[in-house]
CSV table of C-alpha atoms in Angstrom, one decimal:
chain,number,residue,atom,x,y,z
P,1,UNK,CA,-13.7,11.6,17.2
P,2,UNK,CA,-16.4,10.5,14.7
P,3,UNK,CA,-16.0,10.1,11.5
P,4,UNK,CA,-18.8,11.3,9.5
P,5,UNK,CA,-17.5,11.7,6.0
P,6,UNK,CA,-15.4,9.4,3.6
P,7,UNK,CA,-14.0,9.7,0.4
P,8,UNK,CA,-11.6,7.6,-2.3
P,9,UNK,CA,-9.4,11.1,-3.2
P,10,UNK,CA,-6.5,9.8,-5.3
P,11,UNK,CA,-4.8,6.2,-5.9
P,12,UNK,CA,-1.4,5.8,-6.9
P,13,UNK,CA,2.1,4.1,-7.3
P,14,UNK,CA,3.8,7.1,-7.6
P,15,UNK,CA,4.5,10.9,-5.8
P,16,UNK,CA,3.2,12.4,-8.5
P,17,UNK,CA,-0.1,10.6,-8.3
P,18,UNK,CA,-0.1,12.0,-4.6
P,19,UNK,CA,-3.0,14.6,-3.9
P,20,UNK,CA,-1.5,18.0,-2.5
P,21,UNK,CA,0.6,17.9,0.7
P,22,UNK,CA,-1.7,20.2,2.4
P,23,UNK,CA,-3.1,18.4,5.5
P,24,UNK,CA,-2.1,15.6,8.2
P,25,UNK,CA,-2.2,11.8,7.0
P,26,UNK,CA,-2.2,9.2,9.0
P,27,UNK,CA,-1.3,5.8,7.6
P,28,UNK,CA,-2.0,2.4,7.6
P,29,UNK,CA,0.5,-0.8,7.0
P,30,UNK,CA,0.1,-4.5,7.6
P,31,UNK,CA,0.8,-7.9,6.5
P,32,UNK,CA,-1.3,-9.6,3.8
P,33,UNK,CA,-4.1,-10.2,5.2
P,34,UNK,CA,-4.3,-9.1,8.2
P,35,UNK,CA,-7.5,-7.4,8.0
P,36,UNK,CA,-6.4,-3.8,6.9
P,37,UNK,CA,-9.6,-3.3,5.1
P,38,UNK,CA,-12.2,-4.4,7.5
P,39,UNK,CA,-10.7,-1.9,10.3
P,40,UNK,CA,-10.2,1.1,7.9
P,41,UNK,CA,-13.9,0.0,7.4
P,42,UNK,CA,-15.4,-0.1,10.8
P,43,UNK,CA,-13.3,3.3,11.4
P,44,UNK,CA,-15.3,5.2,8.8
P,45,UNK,CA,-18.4,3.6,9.2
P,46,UNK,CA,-18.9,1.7,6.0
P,47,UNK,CA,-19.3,-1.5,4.7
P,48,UNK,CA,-17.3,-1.1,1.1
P,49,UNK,CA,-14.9,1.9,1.7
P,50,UNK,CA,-11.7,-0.2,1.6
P,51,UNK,CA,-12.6,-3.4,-0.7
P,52,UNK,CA,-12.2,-6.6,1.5
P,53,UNK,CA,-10.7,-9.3,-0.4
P,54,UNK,CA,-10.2,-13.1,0.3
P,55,UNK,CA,-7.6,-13.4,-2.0
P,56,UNK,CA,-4.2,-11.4,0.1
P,57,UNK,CA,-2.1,-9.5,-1.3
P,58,UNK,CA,-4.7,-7.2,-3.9
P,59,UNK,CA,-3.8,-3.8,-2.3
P,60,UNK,CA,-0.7,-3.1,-4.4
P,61,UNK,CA,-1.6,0.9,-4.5
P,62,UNK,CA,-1.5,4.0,-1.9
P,63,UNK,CA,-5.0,4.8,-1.6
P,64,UNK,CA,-5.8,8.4,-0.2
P,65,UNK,CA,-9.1,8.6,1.8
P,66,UNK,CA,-10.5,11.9,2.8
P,67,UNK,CA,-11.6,11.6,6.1
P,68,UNK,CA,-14.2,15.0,7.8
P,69,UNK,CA,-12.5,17.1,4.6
P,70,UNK,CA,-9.9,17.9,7.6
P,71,UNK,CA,-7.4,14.9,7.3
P,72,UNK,CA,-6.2,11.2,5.3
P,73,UNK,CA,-6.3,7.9,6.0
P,74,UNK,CA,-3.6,6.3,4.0
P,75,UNK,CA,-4.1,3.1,2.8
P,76,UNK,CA,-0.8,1.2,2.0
P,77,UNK,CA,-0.2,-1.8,0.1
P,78,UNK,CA,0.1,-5.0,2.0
P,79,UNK,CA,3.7,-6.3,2.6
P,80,UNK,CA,4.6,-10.2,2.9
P,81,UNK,CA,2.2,-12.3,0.4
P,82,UNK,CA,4.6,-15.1,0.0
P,83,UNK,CA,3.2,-15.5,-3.6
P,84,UNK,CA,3.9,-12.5,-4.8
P,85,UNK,CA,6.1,-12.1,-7.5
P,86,UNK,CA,9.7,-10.8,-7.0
P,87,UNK,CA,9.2,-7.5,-8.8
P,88,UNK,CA,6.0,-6.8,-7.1
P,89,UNK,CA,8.2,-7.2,-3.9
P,90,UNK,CA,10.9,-4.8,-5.4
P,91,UNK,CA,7.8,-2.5,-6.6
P,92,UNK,CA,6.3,-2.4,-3.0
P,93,UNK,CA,9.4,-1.3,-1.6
P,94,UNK,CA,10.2,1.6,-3.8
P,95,UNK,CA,6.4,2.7,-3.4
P,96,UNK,CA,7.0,2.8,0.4
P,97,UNK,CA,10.8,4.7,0.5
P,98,UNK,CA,9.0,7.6,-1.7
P,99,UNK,CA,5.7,8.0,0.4
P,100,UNK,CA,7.3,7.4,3.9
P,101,UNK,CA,10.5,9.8,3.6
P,102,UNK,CA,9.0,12.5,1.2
P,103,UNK,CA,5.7,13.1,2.7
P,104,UNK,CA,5.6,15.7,4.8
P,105,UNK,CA,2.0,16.1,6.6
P,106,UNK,CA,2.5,12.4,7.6
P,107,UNK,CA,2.3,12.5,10.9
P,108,UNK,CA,2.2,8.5,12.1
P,109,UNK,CA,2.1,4.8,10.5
P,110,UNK,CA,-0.7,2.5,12.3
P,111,UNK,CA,1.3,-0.8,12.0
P,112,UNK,CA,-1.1,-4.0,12.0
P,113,UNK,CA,-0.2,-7.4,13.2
P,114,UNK,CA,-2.3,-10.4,14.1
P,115,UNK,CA,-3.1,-10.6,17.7
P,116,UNK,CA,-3.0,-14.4,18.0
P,117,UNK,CA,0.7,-15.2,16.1
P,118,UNK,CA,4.1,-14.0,17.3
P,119,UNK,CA,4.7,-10.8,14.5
P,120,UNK,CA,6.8,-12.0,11.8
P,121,UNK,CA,10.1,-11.0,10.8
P,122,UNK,CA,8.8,-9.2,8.2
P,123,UNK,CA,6.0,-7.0,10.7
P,124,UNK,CA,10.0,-6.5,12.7
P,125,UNK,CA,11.6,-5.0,9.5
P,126,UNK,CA,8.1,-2.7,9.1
P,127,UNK,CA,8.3,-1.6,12.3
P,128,UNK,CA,12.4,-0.7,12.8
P,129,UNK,CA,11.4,0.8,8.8
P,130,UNK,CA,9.2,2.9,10.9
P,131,UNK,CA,11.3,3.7,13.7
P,132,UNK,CA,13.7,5.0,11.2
P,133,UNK,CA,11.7,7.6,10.2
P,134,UNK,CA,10.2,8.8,13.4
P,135,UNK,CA,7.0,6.7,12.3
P,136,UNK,CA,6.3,4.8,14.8
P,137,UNK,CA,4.7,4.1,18.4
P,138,UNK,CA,1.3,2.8,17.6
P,139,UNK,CA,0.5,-1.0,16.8
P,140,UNK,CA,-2.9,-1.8,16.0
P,141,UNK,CA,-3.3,-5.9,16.9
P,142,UNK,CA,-6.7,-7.3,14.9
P,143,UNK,CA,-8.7,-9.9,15.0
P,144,UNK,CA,-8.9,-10.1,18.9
P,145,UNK,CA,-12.1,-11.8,18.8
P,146,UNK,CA,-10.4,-15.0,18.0
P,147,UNK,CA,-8.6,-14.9,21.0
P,148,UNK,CA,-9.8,-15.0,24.8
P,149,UNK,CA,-10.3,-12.0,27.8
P,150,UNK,CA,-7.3,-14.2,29.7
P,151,UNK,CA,-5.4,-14.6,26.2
P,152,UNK,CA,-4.9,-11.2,25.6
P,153,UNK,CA,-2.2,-9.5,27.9
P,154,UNK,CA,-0.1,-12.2,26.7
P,155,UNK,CA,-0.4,-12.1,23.4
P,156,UNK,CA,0.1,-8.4,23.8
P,157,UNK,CA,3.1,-9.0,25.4
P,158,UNK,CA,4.2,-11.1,22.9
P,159,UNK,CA,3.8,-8.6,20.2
P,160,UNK,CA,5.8,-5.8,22.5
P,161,UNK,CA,8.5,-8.1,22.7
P,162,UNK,CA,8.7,-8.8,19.1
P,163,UNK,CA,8.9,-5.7,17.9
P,164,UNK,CA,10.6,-4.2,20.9
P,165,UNK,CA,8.2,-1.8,21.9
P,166,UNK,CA,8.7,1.1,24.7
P,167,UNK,CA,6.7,1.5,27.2
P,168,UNK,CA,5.1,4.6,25.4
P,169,UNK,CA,4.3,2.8,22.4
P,170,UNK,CA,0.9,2.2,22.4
P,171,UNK,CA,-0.9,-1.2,21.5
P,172,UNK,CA,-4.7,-1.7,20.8
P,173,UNK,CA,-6.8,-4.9,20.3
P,174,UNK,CA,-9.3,-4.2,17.5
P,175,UNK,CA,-12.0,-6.4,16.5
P,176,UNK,CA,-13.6,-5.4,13.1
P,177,UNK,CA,-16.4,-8.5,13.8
P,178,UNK,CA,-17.2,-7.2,17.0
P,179,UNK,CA,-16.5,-3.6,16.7
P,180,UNK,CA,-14.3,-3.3,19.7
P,181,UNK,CA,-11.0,-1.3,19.9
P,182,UNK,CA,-12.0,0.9,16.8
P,183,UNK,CA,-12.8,3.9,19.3
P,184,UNK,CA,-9.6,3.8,21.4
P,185,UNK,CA,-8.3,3.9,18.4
P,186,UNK,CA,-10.1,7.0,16.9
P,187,UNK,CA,-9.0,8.9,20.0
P,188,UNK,CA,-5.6,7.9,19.3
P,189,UNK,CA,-5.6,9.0,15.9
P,190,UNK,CA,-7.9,12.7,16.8
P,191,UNK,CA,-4.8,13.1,19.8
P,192,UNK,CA,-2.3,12.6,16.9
P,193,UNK,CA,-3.9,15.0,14.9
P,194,UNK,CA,-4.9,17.7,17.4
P,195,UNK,CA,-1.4,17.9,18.8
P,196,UNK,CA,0.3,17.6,15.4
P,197,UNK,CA,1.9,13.9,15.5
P,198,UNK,CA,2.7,13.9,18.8
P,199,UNK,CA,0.7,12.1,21.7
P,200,UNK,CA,-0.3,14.0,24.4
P,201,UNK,CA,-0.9,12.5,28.3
């Protein structure tokens, strides 16, 4: 897949900010920081779609991109800035319980985690939160130009085991400095899409 048109459709806190339900979504969730904004950027092909911030923690809305007029990327808000104020937290996790269980052309979360640090316990509780609602089975692991070629299947490893991955979960290193991983990843996503949220061999 290539994607050759993107859009900001709608930002919001709340359902009713939502643009209709009327085609598949495929959303993203991470950690503060974990470079969210650079990969949504390298996916669509351009340099300012999704701001990129040094200060974490900024993303505190759902944004709705329109991705080929055929499907969304979901932008959600980052989870675990440990400065961030109690009733943000509260906030965050009210935003997520109404977008995750209600919206029905979402078809799969793309979780993010750090390739080079064990996933935290809150990138566990995102993941089971995931699980729970059929969500899950693709982790996305950024930043894997920081680590080496020999690094790699054990950090990956690592990861799996964390968040105690099944063999058909899927896991790909993405580097939004080097533009690796971002097409694996597209496939991913267009497989998802073409075969309505499931992943076909």
């Amino acid at each position: 897949m290539r994607i050759v048109k993107s859009e900001l459709q709608a930002v919001a806190v709340k359902p009713a900010q939502y643009p209709a339900d009327d085609m598949p979504e495929i959303a993203f969730a991470g950690r503060s920081n974990v470079g969210k904004s650079s990969l949504l950027n390298l996916l669509t092909g351009r340099k300012s779609l999704a701001r990129v911030s040094a200060s974490p923690g900024k993303t505190r809305t759902i944004n709705f991109y329109l991705i080929n007029d055929t499907f969304r990327i979901v932008d959600l808000p980052g989870y675990g800035y440990a400065k961030a104020a109690k009733s943000v937290t509260e906030n965050w996790g009210r935003m997520m319980e109404s977008y995750l269980s209600g919206r029905e052309g979402l078809l799969k979360v793309v979780q993010l985690v750090d390739i080079r640090h064990e996933p935290t316990a809150q990138d566990v509780q995102m993941y089971e939160y995931l699980r729970h609602y059929g969500l899950d089975g693709i982790v996305v692991a950024t930043k894997a130009d920081k680590i080496s070629g020999s690094q790699r299947s054990k950090c990956i490893s690592a990861i799996r085991k964390k968040l105690s991955l099944t063999v058909e979960d899927t896991v790909i290193p993405v580097s939004a400095l080097k533009k690796t991983g971002n097409d694996a990843l597209l496939d991913y996503i267009e497989n998802l899409i073409n075969n309505n949220g499931n992943i076909s061999e």
